[in-house]
Amino acid sequence: MFLSSRVKNANDSVTLQTNQKVIQLQDGGKHIYNMTAGQLPFKPMAEFTDKITKQINFLKSYQYAPVAGFPELRKKILSYTESTRDILFSDIDDEFDVVVSNGAKHTIYNVLGAIVDPGDEVIIMAPYWVSYPEMVNFWGGVIQVVNSHSYDGFTPDIEDIRKAISAKTRAIILNCPNNPTGVSYSEKWMKDFADLLVENPDIIVISDEIYHELCYFDPKVSFFYKYRPELLKQTVIVDGISKSFSCTGLRIGWCVAPKKLTAALTKIQGQTTSGANSLIQRALIDFDFSDLKHFMGPVKEHLRKNADYLREKFRQKGLSKCWYQSTSAFYFMIDYKRTPYFEAKYGDSTDDRADEISTLLLEDVGVALVSGSSFGAPNTARMSIVLEEGPFTEAIEKLTNFLSHK
Ligand code: PLP
């Protein structure tokens, strides 16, 4: 069968591939500590699921929603964004709106579709979420990657971003809190980033803030546009319910953006998927977003404990060189290259051994991580820190024994 070059050039999701391997090994009777999860292992809060139950009784919950989302929900999302980011859109003008889509991934696809022509450049920062390059490629765009490393706390240098900008740069994708590093950028970094953008008013920032509720160590992230509110005119704030509501399967995400852009997104969505799930949108209209705080409290406490345990264990096992402080989201990036295991086996070789080491860890040690090669970070692997305390400490014991072994 003929397949388009778009499909032929796309890569399969590495997380899905790893998960398939995990299932295969588990089916064969092997016990695996699965640390690949991109979702919280908790049921969503009853305050929200009760609203879904209530809305299930109405005909409107089963009929088409307006393409951009129900107006009441869009209004609510605008004020939720203002209160959680400490900004006021009306300070700029009334020219902002919301488009609700089938998840934040869908939102970012639409945004790239609305602003990228073939050959246009999009800057992303490595390690990056695996879907960004795929999405940019899909629309014919070209990625420009800015690197960062474990020894600088996975924070990209603003000067490197400046150097990556060219006349063809259409957008920068910022992901803070970050998947896969669990890092949030400092206030100083955000201020410098804001200054850089003021110098480049034609560049659009796609600010993927899907993990913004998950800052488990202070200070909570403050975004660049808080320091230069006029930048909201060139910003798309992306958010949704997947991570903060623990509802990855319900597929609701959104963006807040200048109306010129939301009109374009509505056009794309109107000719592709139409409006997102009516039932869940209606439940969200009914839901008090301030209840999220109560739900997030214990989740953050759990992540904080696991992150503290990780730090202590890395210190005890002589792995401090590859430790950095993760503060948010629910991931940690292991820099294999700075472990005694790597140094003893490969010396200062720069070849990428991430797949090889991650496969050994999975098959011999029983710990599943996602190899960092497809995050644009050779010789690393992403570890999810959401496991419950018991299995988490067991898995970290096995992992650190392996990596500290010379
Ligand atoms: N952005 C980042 C950085 C993510 O890690 C994910 C999911 O893993 C998404 C967006 C997608 O979220 P959604 O489930 O709303 O499509």
GROMACS .gro file of N, CA and C in nm, residues 7 14 16 22 73 79 86 95 135 139 153 161 171 180 197 199 209 215 225 229 236 256 274 319 327 346-347 376 379:
model
   87
    7VAL      N    1   0.409   1.010   0.673
    7VAL     CA    2   0.403   0.896   0.764
    7VAL      C    3   0.536   0.822   0.765
   14VAL      N    4   0.880   0.622   2.142
   14VAL     CA    5   0.975   0.538   2.214
   14VAL      C    6   0.915   0.488   2.345
   16LEU      N    7   0.599   0.414   2.397
   16LEU     CA    8   0.511   0.301   2.365
   16LEU      C    9   0.593   0.175   2.338
   22VAL      N   10   0.810  -0.406   2.814
   22VAL     CA   11   0.781  -0.432   2.955
   22VAL      C   12   0.670  -0.537   2.965
   73LEU      N   13  -1.689   2.763   2.944
   73LEU     CA   14  -1.564   2.697   2.982
   73LEU      C   15  -1.445   2.783   2.938
   79SER      N   16  -0.992   3.286   3.324
   79SER     CA   17  -0.968   3.335   3.461
   79SER      C   18  -0.881   3.239   3.542
   86ASP      N   19  -0.080   3.466   3.778
   86ASP     CA   20  -0.065   3.600   3.833
   86ASP      C   21  -0.053   3.705   3.721
   95GLU      N   22  -0.822   4.111   2.351
   95GLU     CA   23  -0.806   4.031   2.230
   95GLU      C   24  -0.747   3.892   2.256
  135MET      N   25   0.605   1.661   1.559
  135MET     CA   26   0.496   1.752   1.522
  135MET      C   27   0.545   1.860   1.426
  139TRP      N   28   0.443   1.915   0.993
  139TRP     CA   29   0.395   2.034   0.920
  139TRP      C   30   0.500   2.090   0.824
  153GLY      N   31   2.214   2.168   3.541
  153GLY     CA   32   2.077   2.150   3.588
  153GLY      C   33   1.976   2.148   3.475
  161ILE      N   34   2.011   3.014   2.291
  161ILE     CA   35   1.880   3.032   2.224
  161ILE      C   36   1.892   3.148   2.126
  171ALA      N   37   0.883   3.004   1.565
  171ALA     CA   38   0.836   2.981   1.703
  171ALA      C   39   0.945   2.919   1.789
  180PRO      N   40   1.152   1.591   2.971
  180PRO     CA   41   1.175   1.481   3.065
  180PRO      C   42   1.261   1.513   3.187
  197LEU      N   43   1.286   3.785   2.402
  197LEU     CA   44   1.166   3.786   2.319
  197LEU      C   45   1.123   3.927   2.281
  199GLU      N   46   1.314   4.155   2.210
  199GLU     CA   47   1.397   4.190   2.093
  199GLU      C   48   1.349   4.119   1.967
  209GLU      N   49   0.261   2.441   2.929
  209GLU     CA   50   0.258   2.449   3.076
  209GLU      C   51   0.174   2.337   3.136
  215CYS      N   52   0.450   2.165   4.075
  215CYS     CA   53   0.578   2.213   4.130
  215CYS      C   54   0.581   2.167   4.275
  225TYR      N   55   0.616   3.590   3.071
  225TYR     CA   56   0.521   3.697   3.038
  225TYR      C   57   0.473   3.772   3.162
  229PRO      N   58   0.437   4.167   3.046
  229PRO     CA   59   0.303   4.124   3.003
  229PRO      C   60   0.272   4.148   2.856
  236VAL      N   61   0.143   3.162   2.322
  236VAL     CA   62   0.031   3.067   2.330
  236VAL      C   63   0.054   2.985   2.457
  256VAL      N   64  -0.456   2.933   2.551
  256VAL     CA   65  -0.500   3.073   2.558
  256VAL      C   66  -0.405   3.149   2.465
  274SER      N   67  -1.349   1.881   1.492
  274SER     CA   68  -1.463   1.953   1.552
  274SER      C   69  -1.438   1.977   1.701
  319LEU      N   70   2.684   0.861   4.340
  319LEU     CA   71   2.632   0.903   4.210
  319LEU      C   72   2.602   1.053   4.206
  327THR      N   73   1.247   1.959   4.052
  327THR     CA   74   1.153   2.030   4.141
  327THR      C   75   1.008   2.019   4.097
  346TYR      N   76   3.306   0.238   2.950
  346TYR     CA   77   3.326   0.306   2.821
  346TYR      C   78   3.425   0.422   2.828
  347GLY      N   79   3.480   0.449   2.946
  347GLY     CA   80   3.576   0.560   2.960
  347GLY      C   81   3.512   0.692   2.919
  376GLY      N   82   1.659   1.367   2.249
  376GLY     CA   83   1.768   1.455   2.206
  376GLY      C   84   1.877   1.463   2.311
  379ASN      N   85   2.305   0.921   2.587
  379ASN     CA   86   2.360   0.868   2.713
  379ASN      C   87   2.283   0.910   2.838
   0.00000   0.00000   0.00000
